[in-house]
Structure formats: C-alpha cells, structure tokens
JSON list of C-alpha atoms in Angstrom, two decimals:
[
{"chain": "A", "resi": 77, "resn": "MET", "atom": "CA", "xyz": [134.82, 19.34, 170.69]},
{"chain": "A", "resi": 78, "resn": "GLU", "atom": "CA", "xyz": [133.84, 21.30, 167.57]},
{"chain": "A", "resi": 79, "resn": "LYS", "atom": "CA", "xyz": [131.96, 24.58, 167.79]},
{"chain": "A", "resi": 80, "resn": "THR", "atom": "CA", "xyz": [128.82, 23.00, 166.31]},
{"chain": "A", "resi": 81, "resn": "ASP", "atom": "CA", "xyz": [128.93, 20.24, 168.93]},
{"chain": "A", "resi": 82, "resn": "LEU", "atom": "CA", "xyz": [129.44, 22.79, 171.71]},
{"chain": "A", "resi": 83, "resn": "LEU", "atom": "CA", "xyz": [126.54, 24.96, 170.55]},
{"chain": "A", "resi": 84, "resn": "TYR", "atom": "CA", "xyz": [124.29, 21.91, 170.09]},
{"chain": "A", "resi": 85, "resn": "ARG", "atom": "CA", "xyz": [125.06, 20.76, 173.63]},
{"chain": "A", "resi": 86, "resn": "LEU", "atom": "CA", "xyz": [124.55, 24.28, 174.98]},
{"chain": "A", "resi": 87, "resn": "ILE", "atom": "CA", "xyz": [121.10, 24.49, 173.36]},
{"chain": "A", "resi": 88, "resn": "TRP", "atom": "CA", "xyz": [120.03, 21.13, 174.72]},
{"chain": "A", "resi": 89, "resn": "MET", "atom": "CA", "xyz": [121.36, 21.92, 178.20]},
{"chain": "A", "resi": 90, "resn": "SER", "atom": "CA", "xyz": [118.82, 24.74, 178.41]},
{"chain": "A", "resi": 91, "resn": "ARG", "atom": "CA", "xyz": [116.08, 22.25, 179.37]},
{"chain": "A", "resi": 92, "resn": "PRO", "atom": "CA", "xyz": [117.84, 20.81, 182.46]},
{"chain": "A", "resi": 93, "resn": "LEU", "atom": "CA", "xyz": [118.98, 24.33, 183.37]},
{"chain": "A", "resi": 94, "resn": "MET", "atom": "CA", "xyz": [115.40, 25.62, 183.30]},
{"chain": "A", "resi": 95, "resn": "GLN", "atom": "CA", "xyz": [114.10, 22.56, 185.16]},
{"chain": "A", "resi": 96, "resn": "ALA", "atom": "CA", "xyz": [116.70, 23.03, 187.90]},
{"chain": "A", "resi": 97, "resn": "ALA", "atom": "CA", "xyz": [116.01, 26.77, 188.05]},
{"chain": "A", "resi": 98, "resn": "GLU", "atom": "CA", "xyz": [112.25, 26.22, 188.27]},
{"chain": "A", "resi": 99, "resn": "ALA", "atom": "CA", "xyz": [112.70, 23.62, 191.04]},
{"chain": "A", "resi": 100, "resn": "SER", "atom": "CA", "xyz": [114.91, 26.06, 192.93]},
{"chain": "A", "resi": 101, "resn": "VAL", "atom": "CA", "xyz": [112.44, 28.91, 192.45]},
{"chain": "A", "resi": 102, "resn": "GLU", "atom": "CA", "xyz": [109.59, 26.67, 193.58]},
{"chain": "A", "resi": 103, "resn": "GLN", "atom": "CA", "xyz": [111.53, 25.72, 196.71]},
{"chain": "A", "resi": 104, "resn": "GLY", "atom": "CA", "xyz": [112.23, 29.39, 197.40]},
{"chain": "A", "resi": 105, "resn": "LEU", "atom": "CA", "xyz": [108.51, 30.18, 197.20]},
{"chain": "A", "resi": 106, "resn": "ALA", "atom": "CA", "xyz": [107.65, 27.86, 200.10]},
{"chain": "A", "resi": 107, "resn": "GLY", "atom": "CA", "xyz": [105.65, 29.76, 202.66]},
{"chain": "A", "resi": 108, "resn": "THR", "atom": "CA", "xyz": [104.97, 32.77, 200.41]},
{"chain": "A", "resi": 109, "resn": "GLY", "atom": "CA", "xyz": [101.66, 31.56, 198.99]},
{"chain": "A", "resi": 110, "resn": "LEU", "atom": "CA", "xyz": [103.03, 32.15, 195.50]},
{"chain": "A", "resi": 111, "resn": "THR", "atom": "CA", "xyz": [103.14, 29.69, 192.63]},
{"chain": "A", "resi": 112, "resn": "VAL", "atom": "CA", "xyz": [105.85, 29.88, 189.97]},
{"chain": "A", "resi": 113, "resn": "ARG", "atom": "CA", "xyz": [103.20, 31.27, 187.61]},
{"chain": "A", "resi": 114, "resn": "MET", "atom": "CA", "xyz": [102.17, 34.01, 190.04]},
{"chain": "A", "resi": 115, "resn": "ARG", "atom": "CA", "xyz": [105.81, 34.86, 190.68]},
{"chain": "A", "resi": 116, "resn": "ALA", "atom": "CA", "xyz": [106.38, 35.38, 186.94]},
{"chain": "A", "resi": 117, "resn": "VAL", "atom": "CA", "xyz": [103.57, 37.95, 186.73]},
{"chain": "A", "resi": 118, "resn": "LEU", "atom": "CA", "xyz": [104.71, 39.76, 189.86]},
{"chain": "A", "resi": 119, "resn": "GLU", "atom": "CA", "xyz": [108.30, 39.88, 188.63]},
{"chain": "A", "resi": 120, "resn": "ILE", "atom": "CA", "xyz": [107.25, 41.54, 185.35]},
{"chain": "A", "resi": 121, "resn": "LEU", "atom": "CA", "xyz": [105.20, 44.15, 187.21]},
{"chain": "A", "resi": 122, "resn": "HIS", "atom": "CA", "xyz": [108.03, 44.69, 189.71]},
{"chain": "A", "resi": 123, "resn": "ALA", "atom": "CA", "xyz": [110.57, 45.24, 186.94]},
{"chain": "A", "resi": 124, "resn": "HIS", "atom": "CA", "xyz": [108.46, 47.19, 184.43]},
{"chain": "A", "resi": 125, "resn": "GLY", "atom": "CA", "xyz": [105.55, 48.74, 186.34]},
{"chain": "A", "resi": 126, "resn": "ASP", "atom": "CA", "xyz": [101.86, 48.54, 185.50]},
{"chain": "A", "resi": 127, "resn": "ALA", "atom": "CA", "xyz": [101.12, 46.46, 182.40]},
{"chain": "A", "resi": 128, "resn": "THR", "atom": "CA", "xyz": [98.32, 44.91, 180.38]},
{"chain": "A", "resi": 129, "resn": "VAL", "atom": "CA", "xyz": [97.93, 41.16, 179.95]},
{"chain": "A", "resi": 130, "resn": "PRO", "atom": "CA", "xyz": [99.26, 41.36, 176.36]},
{"chain": "A", "resi": 131, "resn": "ASP", "atom": "CA", "xyz": [102.28, 43.35, 177.63]},
{"chain": "A", "resi": 132, "resn": "ILE", "atom": "CA", "xyz": [103.03, 40.67, 180.24]},
{"chain": "A", "resi": 133, "resn": "ALA", "atom": "CA", "xyz": [102.56, 37.91, 177.66]},
{"chain": "A", "resi": 134, "resn": "ARG", "atom": "CA", "xyz": [105.08, 39.57, 175.33]},
{"chain": "A", "resi": 135, "resn": "LYS", "atom": "CA", "xyz": [107.63, 39.98, 178.11]},
{"chain": "A", "resi": 136, "resn": "LEU", "atom": "CA", "xyz": [107.22, 36.34, 179.21]},
{"chain": "A", "resi": 137, "resn": "ASP", "atom": "CA", "xyz": [107.06, 35.19, 175.58]},
{"chain": "A", "resi": 138, "resn": "ILE", "atom": "CA", "xyz": [104.01, 33.04, 176.25]},
{"chain": "A", "resi": 139, "resn": "ASN", "atom": "CA", "xyz": [100.38, 32.86, 175.13]},
{"chain": "A", "resi": 140, "resn": "ARG", "atom": "CA", "xyz": [98.12, 35.73, 176.25]},
{"chain": "A", "resi": 141, "resn": "GLN", "atom": "CA", "xyz": [95.31, 33.39, 177.32]},
{"chain": "A", "resi": 142, "resn": "TYR", "atom": "CA", "xyz": [97.68, 31.49, 179.61]},
{"chain": "A", "resi": 143, "resn": "VAL", "atom": "CA", "xyz": [98.92, 34.77, 181.10]},
{"chain": "A", "resi": 144, "resn": "GLN", "atom": "CA", "xyz": [95.31, 35.72, 181.83]},
{"chain": "A", "resi": 145, "resn": "LEU", "atom": "CA", "xyz": [95.01, 32.60, 184.01]},
{"chain": "A", "resi": 146, "resn": "MET", "atom": "CA", "xyz": [98.22, 33.55, 185.79]},
{"chain": "A", "resi": 147, "resn": "VAL", "atom": "CA", "xyz": [96.96, 37.10, 186.31]},
{"chain": "A", "resi": 148, "resn": "ASN", "atom": "CA", "xyz": [93.66, 35.82, 187.70]},
{"chain": "A", "resi": 149, "resn": "GLU", "atom": "CA", "xyz": [95.62, 33.96, 190.40]},
{"chain": "A", "resi": 150, "resn": "THR", "atom": "CA", "xyz": [97.44, 37.13, 191.44]},
{"chain": "A", "resi": 151, "resn": "LEU", "atom": "CA", "xyz": [94.20, 39.11, 191.49]},
{"chain": "A", "resi": 152, "resn": "GLY", "atom": "CA", "xyz": [92.50, 36.42, 193.58]},
{"chain": "A", "resi": 153, "resn": "ALA", "atom": "CA", "xyz": [95.37, 36.46, 196.07]},
{"chain": "A", "resi": 154, "resn": "GLY", "atom": "CA", "xyz": [95.19, 40.25, 196.43]},
{"chain": "A", "resi": 155, "resn": "LEU", "atom": "CA", "xyz": [98.71, 40.70, 195.07]},
{"chain": "A", "resi": 156, "resn": "THR", "atom": "CA", "xyz": [97.62, 42.74, 192.06]},
{"chain": "A", "resi": 157, "resn": "VAL", "atom": "CA", "xyz": [94.76, 45.08, 191.20]},
{"chain": "A", "resi": 158, "resn": "GLN", "atom": "CA", "xyz": [93.22, 46.23, 187.95]},
{"chain": "A", "resi": 159, "resn": "ARG", "atom": "CA", "xyz": [93.35, 49.88, 186.97]},
{"chain": "A", "resi": 160, "resn": "PRO", "atom": "CA", "xyz": [91.88, 51.80, 184.05]},
{"chain": "A", "resi": 161, "resn": "ASN", "atom": "CA", "xyz": [94.26, 52.19, 181.14]},
{"chain": "A", "resi": 162, "resn": "PRO", "atom": "CA", "xyz": [94.33, 55.82, 179.95]},
{"chain": "A", "resi": 163, "resn": "ARG", "atom": "CA", "xyz": [95.72, 54.69, 176.57]},
{"chain": "A", "resi": 164, "resn": "HIS", "atom": "CA", "xyz": [93.10, 51.99, 175.86]},
{"chain": "A", "resi": 165, "resn": "ARG", "atom": "CA", "xyz": [89.67, 51.74, 177.49]},
{"chain": "A", "resi": 166, "resn": "ARG", "atom": "CA", "xyz": [89.22, 47.99, 177.03]},
{"chain": "A", "resi": 167, "resn": "SER", "atom": "CA", "xyz": [92.77, 46.91, 177.92]},
{"chain": "A", "resi": 168, "resn": "ILE", "atom": "CA", "xyz": [92.97, 47.10, 181.72]},
{"chain": "A", "resi": 169, "resn": "LEU", "atom": "CA", "xyz": [96.30, 47.72, 183.46]},
{"chain": "A", "resi": 170, "resn": "LEU", "atom": "CA", "xyz": [97.48, 45.34, 186.14]},
{"chain": "A", "resi": 171, "resn": "ALA", "atom": "CA", "xyz": [99.39, 46.82, 189.11]},
{"chain": "A", "resi": 172, "resn": "LEU", "atom": "CA", "xyz": [101.06, 45.42, 192.22]},
{"chain": "A", "resi": 173, "resn": "THR", "atom": "CA", "xyz": [99.37, 45.94, 195.56]},
{"chain": "A", "resi": 174, "resn": "GLU", "atom": "CA", "xyz": [101.55, 46.84, 198.54]},
{"chain": "A", "resi": 175, "resn": "GLU", "atom": "CA", "xyz": [101.42, 43.19, 199.59]},
{"chain": "A", "resi": 176, "resn": "GLY", "atom": "CA", "xyz": [102.37, 42.07, 196.08]},
{"chain": "A", "resi": 177, "resn": "ARG", "atom": "CA", "xyz": [105.27, 44.52, 195.97]},
{"chain": "A", "resi": 178, "resn": "ALA", "atom": "CA", "xyz": [106.53, 43.33, 199.38]},
{"chain": "A", "resi": 179, "resn": "VAL", "atom": "CA", "xyz": [106.31, 39.62, 198.64]},
{"chain": "A", "resi": 180, "resn": "ILE", "atom": "CA", "xyz": [107.99, 39.81, 195.21]},
{"chain": "A", "resi": 181, "resn": "GLY", "atom": "CA", "xyz": [110.69, 42.07, 196.65]},
{"chain": "A", "resi": 182, "resn": "GLN", "atom": "CA", "xyz": [111.47, 39.45, 199.31]},
{"chain": "A", "resi": 183, "resn": "VAL", "atom": "CA", "xyz": [111.42, 36.60, 196.77]},
{"chain": "A", "resi": 184, "resn": "ILE", "atom": "CA", "xyz": [113.77, 38.43, 194.38]},
{"chain": "A", "resi": 185, "resn": "ALA", "atom": "CA", "xyz": [116.16, 39.32, 197.21]},
{"chain": "A", "resi": 186, "resn": "ARG", "atom": "CA", "xyz": [116.35, 35.65, 198.27]},
{"chain": "A", "resi": 187, "resn": "GLU", "atom": "CA", "xyz": [116.87, 34.51, 194.67]},
{"chain": "A", "resi": 188, "resn": "ARG", "atom": "CA", "xyz": [119.65, 37.06, 194.08]},
{"chain": "A", "resi": 189, "resn": "ALA", "atom": "CA", "xyz": [121.38, 35.86, 197.26]},
{"chain": "A", "resi": 190, "resn": "LEU", "atom": "CA", "xyz": [121.15, 32.27, 196.03]},
{"chain": "A", "resi": 191, "resn": "VAL", "atom": "CA", "xyz": [122.53, 33.20, 192.61]},
{"chain": "A", "resi": 192, "resn": "ALA", "atom": "CA", "xyz": [125.41, 35.08, 194.28]},
{"chain": "A", "resi": 193, "resn": "ALA", "atom": "CA", "xyz": [126.20, 32.00, 196.39]},
{"chain": "A", "resi": 194, "resn": "ILE", "atom": "CA", "xyz": [126.04, 29.41, 193.60]},
{"chain": "A", "resi": 195, "resn": "GLY", "atom": "CA", "xyz": [127.88, 31.70, 191.19]},
{"chain": "A", "resi": 196, "resn": "ALA", "atom": "CA", "xyz": [130.66, 32.69, 193.58]},
{"chain": "A", "resi": 197, "resn": "ASP", "atom": "CA", "xyz": [133.22, 30.54, 191.76]},
{"chain": "A", "resi": 198, "resn": "ILE", "atom": "CA", "xyz": [132.10, 31.50, 188.24]},
{"chain": "A", "resi": 199, "resn": "ASP", "atom": "CA", "xyz": [134.17, 34.21, 186.59]},
{"chain": "A", "resi": 200, "resn": "ALA", "atom": "CA", "xyz": [132.17, 37.34, 185.70]},
{"chain": "A", "resi": 201, "resn": "GLU", "atom": "CA", "xyz": [133.65, 37.42, 182.19]},
{"chain": "A", "resi": 202, "resn": "ASP", "atom": "CA", "xyz": [132.63, 33.77, 181.63]},
{"chain": "A", "resi": 203, "resn": "ALA", "atom": "CA", "xyz": [129.09, 34.63, 182.77]},
{"chain": "A", "resi": 204, "resn": "ARG", "atom": "CA", "xyz": [129.03, 37.66, 180.43]},
{"chain": "A", "resi": 205, "resn": "THR", "atom": "CA", "xyz": [130.19, 35.50, 177.51]},
{"chain": "A", "resi": 206, "resn": "ALA", "atom": "CA", "xyz": [127.64, 32.79, 178.31]},
{"chain": "A", "resi": 207, "resn": "LEU", "atom": "CA", "xyz": [124.83, 35.36, 178.42]},
{"chain": "A", "resi": 208, "resn": "THR", "atom": "CA", "xyz": [125.96, 36.86, 175.11]},
{"chain": "A", "resi": 209, "resn": "VAL", "atom": "CA", "xyz": [126.01, 33.43, 173.44]},
{"chain": "A", "resi": 210, "resn": "VAL", "atom": "CA", "xyz": [122.61, 32.42, 174.85]},
{"chain": "A", "resi": 211, "resn": "LEU", "atom": "CA", "xyz": [121.00, 35.70, 173.75]},
{"chain": "A", "resi": 212, "resn": "ALA", "atom": "CA", "xyz": [122.45, 35.29, 170.27]},
{"chain": "A", "resi": 213, "resn": "LEU", "atom": "CA", "xyz": [121.22, 31.69, 170.02]},
{"chain": "A", "resi": 214, "resn": "VAL", "atom": "CA", "xyz": [117.72, 32.61, 171.20]},
{"chain": "A", "resi": 215, "resn": "GLY", "atom": "CA", "xyz": [117.50, 35.41, 168.65]},
{"chain": "A", "resi": 216, "resn": "LYS", "atom": "CA", "xyz": [118.79, 33.26, 165.80]},
{"chain": "A", "resi": 217, "resn": "LEU", "atom": "CA", "xyz": [116.56, 30.30, 166.67]},
{"chain": "A", "resi": 218, "resn": "LYS", "atom": "CA", "xyz": [113.47, 32.53, 166.92]},
{"chain": "A", "resi": 219, "resn": "HIS", "atom": "CA", "xyz": [114.35, 34.12, 163.59]},
{"chain": "A", "resi": 220, "resn": "HIS", "atom": "CA", "xyz": [114.82, 30.70, 162.01]},
{"chain": "A", "resi": 221, "resn": "ALA", "atom": "CA", "xyz": [111.54, 29.39, 163.45]},
{"chain": "A", "resi": 222, "resn": "GLY", "atom": "CA", "xyz": [109.73, 32.42, 162.04]},
{"chain": "A", "resi": 223, "resn": "LYS", "atom": "CA", "xyz": [111.20, 31.79, 158.60]},
{"chain": "A", "resi": 224, "resn": "VAL", "atom": "CA", "xyz": [110.37, 28.08, 158.71]},
{"chain": "A", "resi": 225, "resn": "GLU", "atom": "CA", "xyz": [106.82, 28.57, 160.01]},
{"chain": "A", "resi": 226, "resn": "GLY", "atom": "CA", "xyz": [106.02, 31.69, 157.98]}
]
C-alpha cells in the first residue's frame, strides 16, 4: 500500500477508533453518575487545575457554549464549584470538589488499567510512532482547514 493510501486509511480510521473509545469510556462510567461530557470537563480540571469555560473549550477543542452546558452538569452534580478569578472578574474559574477529584481519579485509574491491558501486545515504539503520526496529521489538517476557510 502506498504512503498516501496508508495515511488516508489512518485518517478515516479515527472515527471508528473514537466511537469504540467513547463506547468503552461510557461503559467504564457505569455506576459513577458521570456522563462522557461530564468526564471530559473533570479530566481537564484534574490534569490542568482550575480553569475558565473558555480554557476548557480550548483544551477540548470544542465550542465554548457547548462546554458551558457540560460545566453546568458538573456543577449540578456537585463535582465542581465556581471560584472568583483573580485575573478576570467576569470569567469565573471552575474547580473540582473533593467528590469530583475522587470520582475522576477512580475513572482515570480504571481507564489506564484498561489501556494497559488492551495495549499489552503493542510495542511501545509502534505506539510512539503512531502518536507522532497522528499529532502531525491533526496539526497539518487543522492548518489546511484554516487556510481553506480563512
């Protein structure tokens, strides 16, 4: 298979990969009270600390208004709280509560164990190469889309 064919197939395999990953994540959330959307917000806060809605939207690479809906779910569930932002009065910071920190910590630990199990027979260097290629493709496709749309 030619390089172009391989890259084309790799790009189009991202959809079934994400669908399978989302189904697996959803299954792993059973009993936690979390939705996939809530999990995404909690993961960002777990990894990066307190953040504004626009910060979370940038990290998830999705629309700010949609993130606000996601954030509202976490606030309603008592998994996050709003705090004043010393850098910007009108842009409130979102922070994990103790319950939010505990639940996302458990979810991430289970997911990492699953990834370790399903990836046991995948060579680390192959995984590193795959990640490098995917990151390069994402960057180049985003750049191209910006040029085409702009």
